Amino acid sequence: MRSGIAAFALVLSACGGAEIVVPVVALPGPDHPDAKCTLLGNGCAHDLDYQMCCLDEVCTFTFSDGVAFATLGEALGYCTAGLPPEGSTPLTPARGGGYLPEDDGNGTREGHTPSGGEVMSGGDGGTAPGSGSGGSGSGQASTSGGACYGAVAACQARQGPSACRENPGCYYEFEGCWGTSWACQSFYSPSACGYQLGCRWDYYYDQCVGGAASCTSRGSSGACYSQRGCYWEDAVCTGSAWQCSHYTTESGCRGMAGCYWR
């Protein structure tokens, strides 16, 4: 069994009443002590974001509302629609951090019954991209059976939140007014003081008083630039797009526009 991944056991009844203990590997999650997690996407439906947590080439995708999936395709579908994609199955939290693969309804986890202490990962909709010892599960291509080729669009070339979120390495930043408004006390004349929203000139004390409006309260580029200390940024897709060579399974490769498996 691979080190660092919490293991659980299922007790199955064999012929004659004997009990067989089948090891089940807990998939890594944000609470797993050894998992390495990376924020992948933001701006999803219902203002959700999600992160990928990996351990020993096995990954899961967990959203800020606690819903988690084993495949990138399921995660992208949930991000876009805000509902689990048809045919998908969210993962079940496990003790000690991580998730248990889903039961296939026959008392086994994804139908795997490793022997001789061998641990397998994989499965159709029940595991993250990656391969396990002794082979790969149904619906996942073996990493030794081919490679992912092609080219993907850079984050900066993607227009709109949906196109940006198609690639896990890209992040969408909405347009907005940023910076820190100059405080009213920064202005020393009535004309300059009156130019800053939220400020006014006190002729009795001969000084600028009040509270300058924050940059984030300015809803257009013109209003933003009229407030000293603020600057406007247009919406942009940024980050470093995952290239085709990043994908080590056929399903993950074919799920990314511009990539092909051979």
PDB file of N, CA and C in Angstrom, residues 94-129:
ATOM      1  N   ALA A  94     -14.062  10.921   4.412  1.00  0.00           N
ATOM      2  CA  ALA A  94     -13.567   9.772   5.175  1.00  0.00           C
ATOM      3  C   ALA A  94     -12.953  10.245   6.481  1.00  0.00           C
ATOM      4  N   ARG A  95     -12.873   9.338   7.440  1.00  0.00           N
ATOM      5  CA  ARG A  95     -12.229   9.675   8.706  1.00  0.00           C
ATOM      6  C   ARG A  95     -10.746   9.942   8.461  1.00  0.00           C
ATOM      7  N   GLY A  96     -10.222  10.951   9.160  1.00  0.00           N
ATOM      8  CA  GLY A  96      -8.802  11.244   9.063  1.00  0.00           C
ATOM      9  C   GLY A  96      -8.447  12.110   7.881  1.00  0.00           C
ATOM     10  N   GLY A  97      -9.431  12.617   7.148  1.00  0.00           N
ATOM     11  CA  GLY A  97      -9.152  13.464   5.998  1.00  0.00           C
ATOM     12  C   GLY A  97      -9.261  12.695   4.706  1.00  0.00           C
ATOM     13  N   GLY A  98      -9.679  13.353   3.657  1.00  0.00           N
ATOM     14  CA  GLY A  98      -9.809  12.712   2.361  1.00  0.00           C
ATOM     15  C   GLY A  98     -11.211  12.189   2.132  1.00  0.00           C
ATOM     16  N   TYR A  99     -11.337  11.329   1.108  1.00  0.00           N
ATOM     17  CA  TYR A  99     -12.646  10.816   0.711  1.00  0.00           C
ATOM     18  C   TYR A  99     -12.549   9.327   0.420  1.00  0.00           C
ATOM     19  N   LEU A 100     -13.668   8.653   0.624  1.00  0.00           N
ATOM     20  CA  LEU A 100     -13.760   7.241   0.250  1.00  0.00           C
ATOM     21  C   LEU A 100     -14.341   7.127  -1.146  1.00  0.00           C
ATOM     22  N   PRO A 101     -13.817   6.259  -1.989  1.00  0.00           N
ATOM     23  CA  PRO A 101     -14.450   5.991  -3.283  1.00  0.00           C
ATOM     24  C   PRO A 101     -15.868   5.500  -3.049  1.00  0.00           C
ATOM     25  N   GLU A 102     -16.768   5.769  -3.989  1.00  0.00           N
ATOM     26  CA  GLU A 102     -18.168   5.403  -3.818  1.00  0.00           C
ATOM     27  C   GLU A 102     -18.384   3.899  -3.929  1.00  0.00           C
ATOM     28  N   ASP A 103     -19.342   3.385  -3.141  1.00  0.00           N
ATOM     29  CA  ASP A 103     -19.720   1.974  -3.183  1.00  0.00           C
ATOM     30  C   ASP A 103     -20.467   1.699  -4.485  1.00  0.00           C
ATOM     31  N   ASP A 104     -20.183   0.566  -5.113  1.00  0.00           N
ATOM     32  CA  ASP A 104     -20.829   0.250  -6.388  1.00  0.00           C
ATOM     33  C   ASP A 104     -22.176  -0.441  -6.213  1.00  0.00           C
ATOM     34  N   GLY A 105     -22.638  -0.565  -4.961  1.00  0.00           N
ATOM     35  CA  GLY A 105     -23.933  -1.181  -4.696  1.00  0.00           C
ATOM     36  C   GLY A 105     -23.847  -2.667  -4.424  1.00  0.00           C
ATOM     37  N   ASN A 106     -22.663  -3.262  -4.568  1.00  0.00           N
ATOM     38  CA  ASN A 106     -22.496  -4.695  -4.344  1.00  0.00           C
ATOM     39  C   ASN A 106     -21.608  -4.980  -3.136  1.00  0.00           C
ATOM     40  N   GLY A 107     -21.432  -3.956  -2.302  1.00  0.00           N
ATOM     41  CA  GLY A 107     -20.629  -4.165  -1.105  1.00  0.00           C
ATOM     42  C   GLY A 107     -19.156  -3.959  -1.344  1.00  0.00           C
ATOM     43  N   THR A 108     -18.777  -3.497  -2.517  1.00  0.00           N
ATOM     44  CA  THR A 108     -17.371  -3.229  -2.803  1.00  0.00           C
ATOM     45  C   THR A 108     -17.238  -1.788  -3.256  1.00  0.00           C
ATOM     46  N   ARG A 109     -16.035  -1.282  -3.217  1.00  0.00           N
ATOM     47  CA  ARG A 109     -15.772   0.077  -3.641  1.00  0.00           C
ATOM     48  C   ARG A 109     -15.310   0.071  -5.098  1.00  0.00           C
ATOM     49  N   GLU A 110     -16.189   0.555  -5.964  1.00  0.00           N
ATOM     50  CA  GLU A 110     -15.874   0.626  -7.394  1.00  0.00           C
ATOM     51  C   GLU A 110     -15.555  -0.730  -7.984  1.00  0.00           C
ATOM     52  N   GLY A 111     -15.951  -1.811  -7.311  1.00  0.00           N
ATOM     53  CA  GLY A 111     -15.754  -3.147  -7.853  1.00  0.00           C
ATOM     54  C   GLY A 111     -14.348  -3.666  -7.725  1.00  0.00           C
ATOM     55  N   HIS A 112     -13.450  -2.918  -7.056  1.00  0.00           N
ATOM     56  CA  HIS A 112     -12.069  -3.368  -6.937  1.00  0.00           C
ATOM     57  C   HIS A 112     -11.924  -4.307  -5.746  1.00  0.00           C
ATOM     58  N   THR A 113     -11.280  -5.402  -5.934  1.00  0.00           N
ATOM     59  CA  THR A 113     -10.956  -6.315  -4.841  1.00  0.00           C
ATOM     60  C   THR A 113      -9.499  -6.719  -4.987  1.00  0.00           C
ATOM     61  N   PRO A 114      -8.554  -5.832  -4.618  1.00  0.00           N
ATOM     62  CA  PRO A 114      -7.126  -6.131  -4.768  1.00  0.00           C
ATOM     63  C   PRO A 114      -6.739  -7.349  -3.952  1.00  0.00           C
ATOM     64  N   SER A 115      -5.754  -8.047  -4.421  1.00  0.00           N
ATOM     65  CA  SER A 115      -5.269  -9.225  -3.717  1.00  0.00           C
ATOM     66  C   SER A 115      -3.801  -9.050  -3.384  1.00  0.00           C
ATOM     67  N   GLY A 116      -3.377  -9.803  -2.391  1.00  0.00           N
ATOM     68  CA  GLY A 116      -1.967  -9.782  -2.024  1.00  0.00           C
ATOM     69  C   GLY A 116      -1.512  -8.436  -1.513  1.00  0.00           C
ATOM     70  N   GLY A 117      -2.421  -7.639  -0.928  1.00  0.00           N
ATOM     71  CA  GLY A 117      -2.027  -6.346  -0.390  1.00  0.00           C
ATOM     72  C   GLY A 117      -1.900  -5.273  -1.440  1.00  0.00           C
ATOM     73  N   GLU A 118      -2.221  -5.599  -2.680  1.00  0.00           N
ATOM     74  CA  GLU A 118      -2.073  -4.654  -3.770  1.00  0.00           C
ATOM     75  C   GLU A 118      -3.174  -3.597  -3.696  1.00  0.00           C
ATOM     76  N   VAL A 119      -2.822  -2.365  -3.945  1.00  0.00           N
ATOM     77  CA  VAL A 119      -3.783  -1.272  -3.916  1.00  0.00           C
ATOM     78  C   VAL A 119      -3.974  -0.745  -5.316  1.00  0.00           C
ATOM     79  N   MET A 120      -5.225  -0.591  -5.697  1.00  0.00           N
ATOM     80  CA  MET A 120      -5.530  -0.082  -7.025  1.00  0.00           C
ATOM     81  C   MET A 120      -6.306   1.212  -6.888  1.00  0.00           C
ATOM     82  N   SER A 121      -6.111   2.117  -7.816  1.00  0.00           N
ATOM     83  CA  SER A 121      -6.928   3.324  -7.872  1.00  0.00           C
ATOM     84  C   SER A 121      -7.457   3.444  -9.277  1.00  0.00           C
ATOM     85  N   GLY A 122      -8.503   4.214  -9.433  1.00  0.00           N
ATOM     86  CA  GLY A 122      -9.101   4.345 -10.744  1.00  0.00           C
ATOM     87  C   GLY A 122     -10.582   4.104 -10.630  1.00  0.00           C
ATOM     88  N   GLY A 123     -11.278   4.064 -11.746  1.00  0.00           N
ATOM     89  CA  GLY A 123     -12.700   3.820 -11.701  1.00  0.00           C
ATOM     90  C   GLY A 123     -13.434   4.844 -12.510  1.00  0.00           C
ATOM     91  N   ASP A 124     -14.593   4.480 -12.946  1.00  0.00           N
ATOM     92  CA  ASP A 124     -15.413   5.372 -13.758  1.00  0.00           C
ATOM     93  C   ASP A 124     -16.158   6.334 -12.857  1.00  0.00           C
ATOM     94  N   GLY A 125     -15.679   7.575 -12.776  1.00  0.00           N
ATOM     95  CA  GLY A 125     -16.323   8.593 -11.968  1.00  0.00           C
ATOM     96  C   GLY A 125     -16.054   8.434 -10.492  1.00  0.00           C
ATOM     97  N   GLY A 126     -15.149   7.509 -10.087  1.00  0.00           N
ATOM     98  CA  GLY A 126     -14.942   7.312  -8.666  1.00  0.00           C
ATOM     99  C   GLY A 126     -13.535   7.574  -8.223  1.00  0.00           C
ATOM    100  N   THR A 127     -12.703   8.114  -9.087  1.00  0.00           N
ATOM    101  CA  THR A 127     -11.339   8.406  -8.688  1.00  0.00           C
ATOM    102  C   THR A 127     -10.819   9.585  -9.468  1.00  0.00           C
ATOM    103  N   ALA A 128      -9.721  10.106  -9.006  1.00  0.00           N
ATOM    104  CA  ALA A 128      -9.133  11.256  -9.667  1.00  0.00           C
ATOM    105  C   ALA A 128      -8.199  10.795 -10.758  1.00  0.00           C
ATOM    106  N   PRO A 129      -7.807  11.716 -11.664  1.00  0.00           N
ATOM    107  CA  PRO A 129      -6.862  11.346 -12.700  1.00  0.00           C
ATOM    108  C   PRO A 129      -5.601  10.783 -12.092  1.00  0.00           C
TER     109      PRO A 129
END
